[in-house]
Amino acid sequence: MSPSTSTSPRLLAEKEVARHCTKDSCWVLLGTRVYDVTSFLRMHPGGEALLLRRSGKDVSPEMEGPPHRHSENARRWMEQYYIGELDRDSGTGEAQTARARRKAGEQTVRETGDERTGKRVTEEDENADYNRCSPVDLDKDLVDWRKPLAWQVGHLGEKYDAWVHQPVDRPIRLFGNPLMEAGTKTSWYWVPVVWLPVVFYFSWYCYTTLGEGTTRLNLTSGISVPIHKYCFPLLFLLGWFLWSFIEYCIHRFVFHMKPPAHNYYLITIHFLLHGQHHKSPFDGSRLVFPPGLASLVVGSFYLILCRTLPEILGTSVFVGGLCGYVMYDMIHYYLHYGSPKRGSYMYGLKAYHVKHHFEHQRAGFGITSTFWDHPFNTVIPNEKY
């Protein structure tokens, strides 16, 4: 949140800004505005090293580009880390005199305000916004962040879509009930802990069953072909491929549906499913599927396959899809919190996904791969980072 116009910014000397150039404390400049981006280092799509190399320096050229111009959402996001203004003349008598005059003027304004409102304004209150670097303006935002959001967002109506796509660096509380709130969160490691044993067991079961040589696929009433155990890797990869398509479709047509402005319930459902992730993209506890939703998707996928194919073949395809789901959740988490090596595949994928959050919310629906974005023409324009 930018500081209000009723208070003067905190002044910071050039030497002080230059000292903050480590992972533990990283400050940058945008013109004369100073930002503490320490908490953003790991999230930056260009990686920690790129931001650290510019610590203590003006990043205005990088914000404007080339290689790319940062979006309005990216600029709005940066304001959450604003801490003050650069004092280029710090230490000179002229600057000290100017600061003294400014302080005297502020005292006059403060006293005038006291006479009108009867309130006592302290220096600590005056600087609270800068010291706290609050992510959102609690008094001006469209929702009350001090209360659970689940039942508020439906009332936003036509303002919801614009609001939900203006990301903030702030944890979200959906429900007031502690048990309901806990049910919406999942630590990233529970995904492999729960599902990888299932993948290993069914992989072994399918491979050994196919190895018995009794499995045949009926093509017509009188024609069938044997399915050898060496077909299992192909069935596994087919399942993974099908999951990538399901992942794309869910992300595009369910998670990114635009709920009708007049429908309170659809807006609420959209926010619970995916909108809250776009509003707070770095809330780590909500970056993976909640257990209930994951079980529903996985179970439905299994039932459809077993009704379409012989059970053992359907299970073989299913286990590949389940492995694809695990990889999807892990990669998604890494794209938000990892710092991949510059030039690597994951580096490009992270930049691609962050652009989906900050600028191209109606494109770039692929998470683990951009494969399906090409045939459906939802590819984000290519920009180098």
mmCIF file of C-alpha atoms in Angstrom:
data_model
loop_
_atom_site.group_PDB
_atom_site.id
_atom_site.type_symbol
_atom_site.label_atom_id
_atom_site.label_comp_id
_atom_site.label_asym_id
_atom_site.label_seq_id
_atom_site.Cartn_x
_atom_site.Cartn_y
_atom_site.Cartn_z
ATOM 1 C CA MET A 1 0.000 0.000 0.000
ATOM 2 C CA SER A 2 1.328 3.379 -0.866
ATOM 3 C CA PRO A 3 1.487 5.873 1.922
ATOM 4 C CA SER A 4 -1.308 8.315 2.234
ATOM 5 C CA THR A 5 -0.879 11.904 1.233
ATOM 6 C CA SER A 6 -1.613 13.083 4.773
ATOM 7 C CA THR A 7 1.807 11.946 6.026
ATOM 8 C CA SER A 8 5.286 12.603 4.720
ATOM 9 C CA PRO A 9 7.462 9.700 3.565
ATOM 10 C CA ARG A 10 10.334 8.295 5.540
ATOM 11 C CA LEU A 11 13.628 9.685 4.177
ATOM 12 C CA LEU A 12 16.467 7.234 3.542
ATOM 13 C CA ALA A 13 20.076 8.077 2.748
ATOM 14 C CA GLU A 14 21.762 6.623 -0.345
ATOM 15 C CA LYS A 15 24.379 4.875 1.794
ATOM 16 C CA GLU A 16 21.673 3.218 3.882
ATOM 17 C CA VAL A 17 19.855 1.945 0.769
ATOM 18 C CA ALA A 18 23.116 0.624 -0.711
ATOM 19 C CA ARG A 19 23.837 -1.406 2.452
ATOM 20 C CA HIS A 20 20.729 -3.542 1.925
ATOM 21 C CA CYS A 21 22.024 -5.830 -0.813
ATOM 22 C CA THR A 22 21.739 -9.362 0.594
ATOM 23 C CA LYS A 23 19.159 -12.136 0.716
ATOM 24 C CA ASP A 24 18.389 -11.130 4.288
ATOM 25 C CA SER A 25 17.684 -7.526 3.369
ATOM 26 C CA CYS A 26 17.277 -6.360 -0.218
ATOM 27 C CA TRP A 27 16.172 -2.831 -1.124
ATOM 28 C CA VAL A 28 15.718 -1.342 -4.595
ATOM 29 C CA LEU A 29 14.840 2.057 -5.999
ATOM 30 C CA LEU A 30 12.187 3.122 -8.459
ATOM 31 C CA GLY A 31 13.156 6.682 -9.145
ATOM 32 C CA THR A 32 13.417 8.141 -5.658
ATOM 33 C CA ARG A 33 11.011 5.632 -4.099
ATOM 34 C CA VAL A 34 12.582 2.924 -1.921
ATOM 35 C CA TYR A 35 11.222 -0.636 -1.728
ATOM 36 C CA ASP A 36 12.143 -3.487 0.605
ATOM 37 C CA VAL A 37 11.748 -6.522 -1.676
ATOM 38 C CA THR A 38 13.375 -9.059 0.652
ATOM 39 C CA SER A 39 10.237 -11.177 0.965
ATOM 40 C CA PHE A 40 9.754 -11.113 -2.813
ATOM 41 C CA LEU A 41 13.201 -12.448 -3.773
ATOM 42 C CA ARG A 42 12.191 -16.090 -3.979
ATOM 43 C CA MET A 43 8.966 -15.266 -5.797
ATOM 44 C CA HIS A 44 10.519 -13.093 -8.507
ATOM 45 C CA PRO A 45 10.030 -14.759 -11.915
ATOM 46 C CA GLY A 46 13.532 -13.745 -12.962
ATOM 47 C CA GLY A 47 15.057 -15.447 -9.921
ATOM 48 C CA GLU A 48 16.776 -14.185 -6.777
ATOM 49 C CA ALA A 49 20.111 -13.451 -8.458
ATOM 50 C CA LEU A 50 18.556 -11.086 -10.989
ATOM 51 C CA LEU A 51 16.971 -8.973 -8.248
ATOM 52 C CA LEU A 52 20.020 -9.113 -5.972
ATOM 53 C CA ARG A 53 22.226 -7.758 -8.762
ATOM 54 C CA ARG A 54 20.013 -4.671 -8.822
ATOM 55 C CA SER A 55 19.807 -4.196 -5.046
ATOM 56 C CA GLY A 56 20.441 -0.637 -3.936
ATOM 57 C CA LYS A 57 19.971 0.567 -7.528
ATOM 58 C CA ASP A 58 17.230 2.147 -9.611
ATOM 59 C CA VAL A 59 15.169 -0.527 -11.380
ATOM 60 C CA SER A 60 13.180 1.930 -13.515
ATOM 61 C CA PRO A 61 14.838 0.784 -16.789
ATOM 62 C CA GLU A 62 13.994 -2.849 -16.011
ATOM 63 C CA MET A 63 10.394 -1.960 -15.152
ATOM 64 C CA GLU A 64 9.946 -0.163 -18.469
ATOM 65 C CA GLY A 65 11.899 -2.694 -20.564
ATOM 66 C CA PRO A 66 13.409 -4.095 -22.653
ATOM 67 C CA PRO A 67 13.290 -7.067 -22.465
ATOM 68 C CA HIS A 68 9.700 -6.555 -21.292
ATOM 69 C CA ARG A 69 7.557 -3.852 -19.756
ATOM 70 C CA HIS A 70 6.114 -4.828 -16.393
ATOM 71 C CA SER A 71 2.326 -4.902 -16.165
ATOM 72 C CA GLU A 72 0.152 -2.585 -14.103
ATOM 73 C CA ASN A 73 -0.497 -5.431 -11.677
ATOM 74 C CA ALA A 74 3.257 -5.892 -11.228
ATOM 75 C CA ARG A 75 3.622 -2.190 -10.466
ATOM 76 C CA ARG A 76 0.705 -2.290 -8.065
ATOM 77 C CA TRP A 77 2.243 -5.350 -6.417
ATOM 78 C CA MET A 78 5.553 -3.517 -5.932
ATOM 79 C CA GLU A 79 3.831 -0.742 -3.989
ATOM 80 C CA GLN A 80 3.236 -3.242 -1.191
ATOM 81 C CA TYR A 81 6.964 -3.083 -0.404
ATOM 82 C CA TYR A 82 7.288 0.717 -0.390
ATOM 83 C CA ILE A 83 9.138 1.976 2.706
ATOM 84 C CA GLY A 84 10.148 5.559 1.945
ATOM 85 C CA GLU A 85 11.889 8.111 -0.272
ATOM 86 C CA LEU A 86 15.541 8.519 -1.197
ATOM 87 C CA ASP A 87 17.204 11.551 0.426
ATOM 88 C CA ARG A 88 19.920 12.433 -2.083
ATOM 89 C CA ASP A 89 21.105 15.431 -0.036
ATOM 90 C CA SER A 90 21.299 13.655 3.308
ATOM 91 C CA GLY A 91 23.924 15.137 5.619
ATOM 92 C CA THR A 92 23.979 18.640 4.133
ATOM 93 C CA GLY A 93 22.913 21.667 6.058
ATOM 94 C CA GLU A 94 20.416 22.604 3.367
ATOM 95 C CA ALA A 95 18.706 19.241 3.602
ATOM 96 C CA GLN A 96 18.606 19.429 7.377
ATOM 97 C CA THR A 97 17.013 22.872 7.206
ATOM 98 C CA ALA A 98 14.450 21.621 4.677
ATOM 99 C CA ARG A 99 13.598 18.683 6.890
ATOM 100 C CA ALA A 100 13.233 20.990 9.885
ATOM 101 C CA ARG A 101 10.832 23.228 7.936
ATOM 102 C CA ARG A 102 8.877 20.182 6.766
ATOM 103 C CA LYS A 103 8.656 18.824 10.302
ATOM 104 C CA ALA A 104 7.442 22.175 11.613
ATOM 105 C CA GLY A 105 4.775 22.293 8.916
ATOM 106 C CA GLU A 106 3.648 18.766 9.724
ATOM 107 C CA GLN A 107 3.408 19.693 13.398
ATOM 108 C CA THR A 108 1.121 22.592 12.477
ATOM 109 C CA VAL A 109 -1.079 20.334 10.350
ATOM 110 C CA ARG A 110 -1.137 17.772 13.128
ATOM 111 C CA GLU A 111 -2.173 20.342 15.722
ATOM 112 C CA THR A 112 -4.877 21.687 13.404
ATOM 113 C CA GLY A 113 -6.189 18.198 12.927
ATOM 114 C CA ASP A 114 -6.191 17.670 16.678
ATOM 115 C CA GLU A 115 -8.321 20.773 17.199
ATOM 116 C CA ARG A 116 -10.872 19.617 14.604
ATOM 117 C CA THR A 117 -11.086 15.954 15.501
ATOM 118 C CA GLY A 118 -10.079 15.908 19.138
ATOM 119 C CA LYS A 119 -7.703 13.036 18.387
ATOM 120 C CA ARG A 120 -4.075 12.828 19.468
ATOM 121 C CA VAL A 121 -1.713 12.019 16.607
ATOM 122 C CA THR A 122 1.636 10.565 17.610
ATOM 123 C CA GLU A 123 4.788 10.167 15.529
ATOM 124 C CA GLU A 124 4.500 6.399 15.898
ATOM 125 C CA ASP A 125 0.967 6.449 14.433
ATOM 126 C CA GLU A 126 2.142 8.687 11.625
ATOM 127 C CA ASN A 127 4.876 6.257 10.495
ATOM 128 C CA ALA A 128 2.948 3.059 11.121
ATOM 129 C CA ASP A 129 2.105 2.532 7.440
ATOM 130 C CA TYR A 130 5.743 2.724 6.367
ATOM 131 C CA ASN A 131 7.077 0.477 9.098
ATOM 132 C CA ARG A 132 4.421 -2.134 8.520
ATOM 133 C CA CYS A 133 4.420 -1.983 4.697
ATOM 134 C CA SER A 134 0.834 -3.242 4.709
ATOM 135 C CA PRO A 135 -0.122 -5.236 1.584
ATOM 136 C CA VAL A 136 -3.640 -3.801 1.286
ATOM 137 C CA ASP A 137 -5.482 -0.723 2.462
ATOM 138 C CA LEU A 138 -7.811 -2.229 5.043
ATOM 139 C CA ASP A 139 -10.035 0.840 5.040
ATOM 140 C CA LYS A 140 -10.381 1.299 1.282
ATOM 141 C CA ASP A 141 -10.453 -2.244 -0.101
ATOM 142 C CA LEU A 142 -13.745 -3.636 -1.384
ATOM 143 C CA VAL A 143 -13.752 -6.370 1.292
ATOM 144 C CA ASP A 144 -12.968 -6.365 4.994
ATOM 145 C CA TRP A 145 -9.716 -8.332 5.307
ATOM 146 C CA ARG A 146 -10.170 -8.555 9.055
ATOM 147 C CA LYS A 147 -13.094 -10.919 8.491
ATOM 148 C CA PRO A 148 -13.365 -14.234 6.569
ATOM 149 C CA LEU A 149 -13.623 -13.543 2.840
ATOM 150 C CA ALA A 150 -15.714 -16.510 1.666
ATOM 151 C CA TRP A 151 -19.066 -14.894 2.375
ATOM 152 C CA GLN A 152 -18.038 -11.370 1.319
ATOM 153 C CA VAL A 153 -16.813 -11.774 -2.260
ATOM 154 C CA GLY A 154 -20.220 -12.743 -3.663
ATOM 155 C CA HIS A 155 -21.470 -9.246 -2.890
ATOM 156 C CA LEU A 156 -18.828 -7.625 -5.122
ATOM 157 C CA GLY A 157 -20.946 -8.282 -8.211
ATOM 158 C CA GLU A 158 -19.521 -6.736 -11.380
ATOM 159 C CA LYS A 159 -16.465 -5.509 -9.442
ATOM 160 C CA TYR A 160 -15.400 -9.055 -8.540
ATOM 161 C CA ASP A 161 -13.502 -9.944 -11.723
ATOM 162 C CA ALA A 162 -11.290 -6.846 -11.626
ATOM 163 C CA TRP A 163 -10.756 -7.154 -7.863
ATOM 164 C CA VAL A 164 -9.764 -10.825 -7.877
ATOM 165 C CA HIS A 165 -7.181 -10.241 -10.616
ATOM 166 C CA GLN A 166 -5.356 -7.543 -8.662
ATOM 167 C CA PRO A 167 -2.998 -9.746 -6.604
ATOM 168 C CA VAL A 168 -1.825 -8.918 -3.093
ATOM 169 C CA ASP A 169 0.927 -10.311 -0.892
ATOM 170 C CA ARG A 170 -1.282 -11.245 2.033
ATOM 171 C CA PRO A 171 -2.570 -14.545 3.467
ATOM 172 C CA ILE A 172 -6.268 -15.163 2.989
ATOM 173 C CA ARG A 173 -8.714 -16.420 5.588
ATOM 174 C CA LEU A 174 -11.772 -17.968 3.985
ATOM 175 C CA PHE A 175 -13.806 -19.161 6.982
ATOM 176 C CA GLY A 176 -14.200 -18.138 10.591
ATOM 177 C CA ASN A 177 -14.576 -21.725 11.798
ATOM 178 C CA PRO A 178 -11.065 -23.133 12.496
ATOM 179 C CA LEU A 179 -11.956 -26.632 11.242
ATOM 180 C CA MET A 180 -13.451 -25.368 7.985
ATOM 181 C CA GLU A 181 -10.451 -23.098 7.466
ATOM 182 C CA ALA A 182 -8.005 -25.945 8.095
ATOM 183 C CA GLY A 183 -9.827 -28.036 5.474
ATOM 184 C CA THR A 184 -8.971 -25.481 2.787
ATOM 185 C CA LYS A 185 -5.219 -25.706 3.363
ATOM 186 C CA THR A 186 -2.694 -28.347 2.361
ATOM 187 C CA SER A 187 1.038 -28.376 2.955
ATOM 188 C CA TRP A 188 2.835 -29.220 -0.291
ATOM 189 C CA TYR A 189 4.514 -32.375 1.033
ATOM 190 C CA TRP A 190 1.198 -34.107 1.767
ATOM 191 C CA VAL A 191 0.562 -34.529 -1.951
ATOM 192 C CA PRO A 192 3.515 -36.902 -2.572
ATOM 193 C CA VAL A 193 3.145 -38.466 0.885
ATOM 194 C CA VAL A 194 -0.487 -39.461 0.211
ATOM 195 C CA TRP A 195 -0.489 -40.178 -3.526
ATOM 196 C CA LEU A 196 2.948 -41.558 -4.442
ATOM 197 C CA PRO A 197 2.447 -44.788 -2.431
ATOM 198 C CA VAL A 198 -0.796 -45.256 -4.391
ATOM 199 C CA VAL A 199 1.091 -44.686 -7.665
ATOM 200 C CA PHE A 200 3.796 -47.215 -6.723
ATOM 201 C CA TYR A 201 1.325 -49.868 -5.578
ATOM 202 C CA PHE A 202 -0.938 -49.677 -8.633
ATOM 203 C CA SER A 203 2.067 -49.542 -10.964
ATOM 204 C CA TRP A 204 3.364 -52.799 -9.479
ATOM 205 C CA TYR A 205 -0.116 -54.350 -9.487
ATOM 206 C CA CYS A 206 -0.802 -53.469 -13.140
ATOM 207 C CA TYR A 207 2.620 -54.564 -14.363
ATOM 208 C CA THR A 208 2.478 -57.953 -12.611
ATOM 209 C CA THR A 209 -1.130 -58.566 -13.678
ATOM 210 C CA LEU A 210 -0.330 -57.806 -17.297
ATOM 211 C CA GLY A 211 2.687 -60.079 -16.921
ATOM 212 C CA GLU A 212 0.393 -63.069 -16.335
ATOM 213 C CA GLY A 213 -0.494 -62.918 -20.039
ATOM 214 C CA THR A 214 -4.261 -63.288 -19.538
ATOM 215 C CA THR A 215 -5.285 -59.738 -20.409
ATOM 216 C CA ARG A 216 -6.868 -59.219 -23.815
ATOM 217 C CA LEU A 217 -8.509 -56.210 -25.410
ATOM 218 C CA ASN A 218 -11.717 -57.057 -27.282
ATOM 219 C CA LEU A 219 -11.906 -55.137 -30.558
ATOM 220 C CA THR A 220 -15.060 -56.844 -31.861
ATOM 221 C CA SER A 221 -17.174 -59.792 -30.752
ATOM 222 C CA GLY A 222 -14.778 -62.236 -32.364
ATOM 223 C CA ILE A 223 -11.476 -60.404 -32.374
ATOM 224 C CA SER A 224 -9.258 -59.605 -29.398
ATOM 225 C CA VAL A 225 -5.587 -58.784 -28.981
ATOM 226 C CA PRO A 226 -3.321 -59.736 -26.059
ATOM 227 C CA ILE A 227 -1.889 -56.949 -23.907
ATOM 228 C CA HIS A 228 1.669 -57.688 -22.835
ATOM 229 C CA LYS A 229 3.277 -56.323 -19.677
ATOM 230 C CA TYR A 230 5.620 -54.233 -21.812
ATOM 231 C CA CYS A 231 2.576 -52.213 -22.880
ATOM 232 C CA PHE A 232 2.309 -50.842 -19.325
ATOM 233 C CA PRO A 233 4.748 -47.910 -19.872
ATOM 234 C CA LEU A 234 2.721 -46.826 -22.921
ATOM 235 C CA LEU A 235 -0.534 -46.993 -20.956
ATOM 236 C CA PHE A 236 1.132 -45.093 -18.107
ATOM 237 C CA LEU A 237 2.289 -42.328 -20.457
ATOM 238 C CA LEU A 238 -1.164 -42.220 -22.057
ATOM 239 C CA GLY A 239 -2.640 -41.534 -18.635
ATOM 240 C CA TRP A 240 -0.114 -38.778 -18.000
ATOM 241 C CA PHE A 241 -0.945 -37.243 -21.378
ATOM 242 C CA LEU A 242 -4.694 -37.386 -20.647
ATOM 243 C CA TRP A 243 -4.120 -35.733 -17.282
ATOM 244 C CA SER A 244 -2.299 -32.831 -18.955
ATOM 245 C CA PHE A 245 -5.407 -32.248 -21.086
ATOM 246 C CA ILE A 246 -7.722 -32.523 -18.067
ATOM 247 C CA GLU A 247 -5.466 -30.110 -16.173
ATOM 248 C CA TYR A 248 -5.720 -27.591 -19.017
ATOM 249 C CA CYS A 249 -9.501 -27.909 -19.313
ATOM 250 C CA ILE A 250 -10.131 -27.591 -15.567
ATOM 251 C CA HIS A 251 -7.855 -24.568 -15.345
ATOM 252 C CA ARG A 252 -9.342 -22.817 -18.347
ATOM 253 C CA PHE A 253 -13.042 -23.669 -18.281
ATOM 254 C CA VAL A 254 -13.695 -24.180 -14.547
ATOM 255 C CA PHE A 255 -11.102 -22.205 -12.625
ATOM 256 C CA HIS A 256 -11.186 -19.309 -15.086
ATOM 257 C CA MET A 257 -14.874 -19.142 -15.775
ATOM 258 C CA LYS A 258 -16.233 -15.627 -15.445
ATOM 259 C CA PRO A 259 -19.139 -15.916 -13.004
ATOM 260 C CA PRO A 260 -22.225 -13.791 -13.736
ATOM 261 C CA ALA A 261 -22.050 -10.520 -11.818
ATOM 262 C CA HIS A 262 -25.548 -11.027 -10.404
ATOM 263 C CA ASN A 263 -24.944 -14.568 -9.107
ATOM 264 C CA TYR A 264 -23.671 -14.473 -5.521
ATOM 265 C CA TYR A 265 -23.227 -18.245 -5.294
ATOM 266 C CA LEU A 266 -21.230 -18.720 -8.509
ATOM 267 C CA ILE A 267 -18.900 -15.872 -7.538
ATOM 268 C CA THR A 268 -18.367 -17.472 -4.141
ATOM 269 C CA ILE A 269 -17.724 -20.905 -5.681
ATOM 270 C CA HIS A 270 -15.264 -19.421 -8.172
ATOM 271 C CA PHE A 271 -13.370 -17.665 -5.391
ATOM 272 C CA LEU A 272 -13.176 -20.838 -3.305
ATOM 273 C CA LEU A 273 -12.015 -22.935 -6.272
ATOM 274 C CA HIS A 274 -9.403 -20.657 -7.765
ATOM 275 C CA GLY A 275 -10.105 -16.956 -7.333
ATOM 276 C CA GLN A 276 -8.426 -16.850 -3.931
ATOM 277 C CA HIS A 277 -5.248 -18.221 -5.541
ATOM 278 C CA HIS A 278 -5.157 -15.352 -8.030
ATOM 279 C CA LYS A 279 -5.877 -12.809 -5.313
ATOM 280 C CA SER A 280 -3.042 -14.102 -3.122
ATOM 281 C CA PRO A 281 -0.757 -16.096 -5.461
ATOM 282 C CA PHE A 282 1.986 -16.622 -2.872
ATOM 283 C CA ASP A 283 -0.134 -17.972 -0.042
ATOM 284 C CA GLY A 284 1.803 -21.243 0.137
ATOM 285 C CA SER A 285 -0.812 -23.230 2.069
ATOM 286 C CA ARG A 286 -3.269 -22.906 -0.839
ATOM 287 C CA LEU A 287 -1.009 -23.709 -3.805
ATOM 288 C CA VAL A 288 -2.032 -27.374 -3.988
ATOM 289 C CA PHE A 289 -5.441 -28.989 -4.350
ATOM 290 C CA PRO A 290 -7.311 -29.355 -1.029
ATOM 291 C CA PRO A 291 -7.601 -33.071 -0.133
ATOM 292 C CA GLY A 292 -11.357 -33.268 -0.758
ATOM 293 C CA LEU A 293 -11.213 -31.677 -4.205
ATOM 294 C CA ALA A 294 -8.188 -33.753 -5.214
ATOM 295 C CA SER A 295 -9.925 -36.982 -4.171
ATOM 296 C CA LEU A 296 -13.028 -36.025 -6.154
ATOM 297 C CA VAL A 297 -11.059 -35.318 -9.347
ATOM 298 C CA VAL A 298 -8.889 -38.444 -9.018
ATOM 299 C CA GLY A 299 -11.870 -40.683 -8.196
ATOM 300 C CA SER A 300 -13.900 -39.387 -11.129
ATOM 301 C CA PHE A 301 -10.968 -39.946 -13.489
ATOM 302 C CA TYR A 302 -10.631 -43.548 -12.290
ATOM 303 C CA LEU A 303 -14.344 -44.370 -12.641
ATOM 304 C CA ILE A 304 -14.500 -42.983 -16.181
ATOM 305 C CA LEU A 305 -11.474 -45.004 -17.280
ATOM 306 C CA CYS A 306 -12.707 -48.258 -15.724
ATOM 307 C CA ARG A 307 -16.074 -47.896 -17.467
ATOM 308 C CA THR A 308 -14.357 -47.207 -20.798
ATOM 309 C CA LEU A 309 -11.579 -49.826 -20.734
ATOM 310 C CA PRO A 310 -11.091 -53.292 -19.186
ATOM 311 C CA GLU A 311 -10.337 -52.791 -15.490
ATOM 312 C CA ILE A 312 -6.622 -53.526 -15.603
ATOM 313 C CA LEU A 313 -6.100 -51.309 -18.659
ATOM 314 C CA GLY A 314 -8.159 -48.512 -17.118
ATOM 315 C CA THR A 315 -6.142 -48.815 -13.913
ATOM 316 C CA SER A 316 -2.874 -48.653 -15.872
ATOM 317 C CA VAL A 317 -3.959 -45.440 -17.580
ATOM 318 C CA PHE A 318 -5.282 -44.088 -14.284
ATOM 319 C CA VAL A 319 -2.007 -44.570 -12.419
ATOM 320 C CA GLY A 320 -0.186 -42.579 -15.113
ATOM 321 C CA GLY A 321 -2.740 -39.797 -14.772
ATOM 322 C CA LEU A 322 -2.392 -39.870 -10.979
ATOM 323 C CA CYS A 323 1.373 -39.509 -11.297
ATOM 324 C CA GLY A 324 0.769 -36.588 -13.665
ATOM 325 C CA TYR A 325 -1.443 -34.948 -11.039
ATOM 326 C CA VAL A 326 1.274 -35.288 -8.372
ATOM 327 C CA MET A 327 3.839 -33.745 -10.708
ATOM 328 C CA TYR A 328 1.387 -30.970 -11.593
ATOM 329 C CA ASP A 329 0.931 -29.969 -7.951
ATOM 330 C CA MET A 330 4.658 -30.118 -7.197
ATOM 331 C CA ILE A 331 5.627 -28.124 -10.286
ATOM 332 C CA HIS A 332 2.935 -25.547 -9.562
ATOM 333 C CA TYR A 333 4.296 -25.044 -6.051
ATOM 334 C CA TYR A 334 7.851 -24.766 -7.377
ATOM 335 C CA LEU A 335 6.820 -22.182 -9.987
ATOM 336 C CA HIS A 336 5.628 -19.943 -7.162
ATOM 337 C CA TYR A 337 8.338 -20.551 -4.574
ATOM 338 C CA GLY A 338 11.317 -22.020 -6.414
ATOM 339 C CA SER A 339 14.253 -20.146 -7.900
ATOM 340 C CA PRO A 340 15.208 -22.104 -11.051
ATOM 341 C CA LYS A 341 18.478 -21.572 -12.852
ATOM 342 C CA ARG A 342 18.382 -18.901 -15.540
ATOM 343 C CA GLY A 343 17.992 -20.409 -19.000
ATOM 344 C CA SER A 344 16.518 -23.688 -17.745
ATOM 345 C CA TYR A 345 13.117 -25.063 -18.772
ATOM 346 C CA MET A 346 11.687 -24.389 -15.311
ATOM 347 C CA TYR A 347 12.984 -20.804 -15.436
ATOM 348 C CA GLY A 348 10.993 -20.128 -18.612
ATOM 349 C CA LEU A 349 7.955 -21.937 -17.240
ATOM 350 C CA LYS A 350 8.044 -19.883 -14.025
ATOM 351 C CA ALA A 351 8.200 -16.624 -16.000
ATOM 352 C CA TYR A 352 5.339 -17.859 -18.200
ATOM 353 C CA HIS A 353 3.148 -18.752 -15.224
ATOM 354 C CA VAL A 354 3.817 -15.508 -13.349
ATOM 355 C CA LYS A 355 2.755 -13.582 -16.453
ATOM 356 C CA HIS A 356 -0.499 -15.553 -16.310
ATOM 357 C CA HIS A 357 -1.064 -14.246 -12.780
ATOM 358 C CA PHE A 358 -0.068 -10.637 -13.293
ATOM 359 C CA GLU A 359 -0.982 -9.750 -16.858
ATOM 360 C CA HIS A 360 -2.528 -12.505 -18.996
ATOM 361 C CA GLN A 361 -5.240 -14.070 -16.820
ATOM 362 C CA ARG A 362 -7.192 -15.204 -19.899
ATOM 363 C CA ALA A 363 -4.246 -17.074 -21.413
ATOM 364 C CA GLY A 364 -1.388 -19.330 -20.381
ATOM 365 C CA PHE A 365 -3.486 -22.069 -18.788
ATOM 366 C CA GLY A 366 -0.815 -24.762 -19.001
ATOM 367 C CA ILE A 367 1.014 -25.377 -15.719
ATOM 368 C CA THR A 368 3.403 -28.288 -16.243
ATOM 369 C CA SER A 369 3.673 -27.563 -19.968
ATOM 370 C CA THR A 370 2.513 -25.033 -22.554
ATOM 371 C CA PHE A 371 1.621 -27.868 -24.956
ATOM 372 C CA TRP A 372 -2.179 -27.438 -24.912
ATOM 373 C CA ASP A 373 -1.977 -23.645 -25.118
ATOM 374 C CA HIS A 374 -0.814 -23.959 -28.729
ATOM 375 C CA PRO A 375 -3.742 -25.864 -30.325
ATOM 376 C CA PHE A 376 -6.257 -23.831 -28.312
ATOM 377 C CA ASN A 377 -4.543 -20.522 -29.139
ATOM 378 C CA THR A 378 -4.067 -19.411 -25.528
ATOM 379 C CA VAL A 379 -0.295 -18.961 -25.664
ATOM 380 C CA ILE A 380 1.077 -15.923 -23.826
ATOM 381 C CA PRO A 381 3.182 -13.709 -26.122
ATOM 382 C CA ASN A 382 6.844 -14.656 -25.875
ATOM 383 C CA GLU A 383 9.034 -12.198 -23.951
ATOM 384 C CA LYS A 384 12.556 -12.837 -22.772
ATOM 385 C CA TYR A 385 13.435 -12.425 -19.077
#
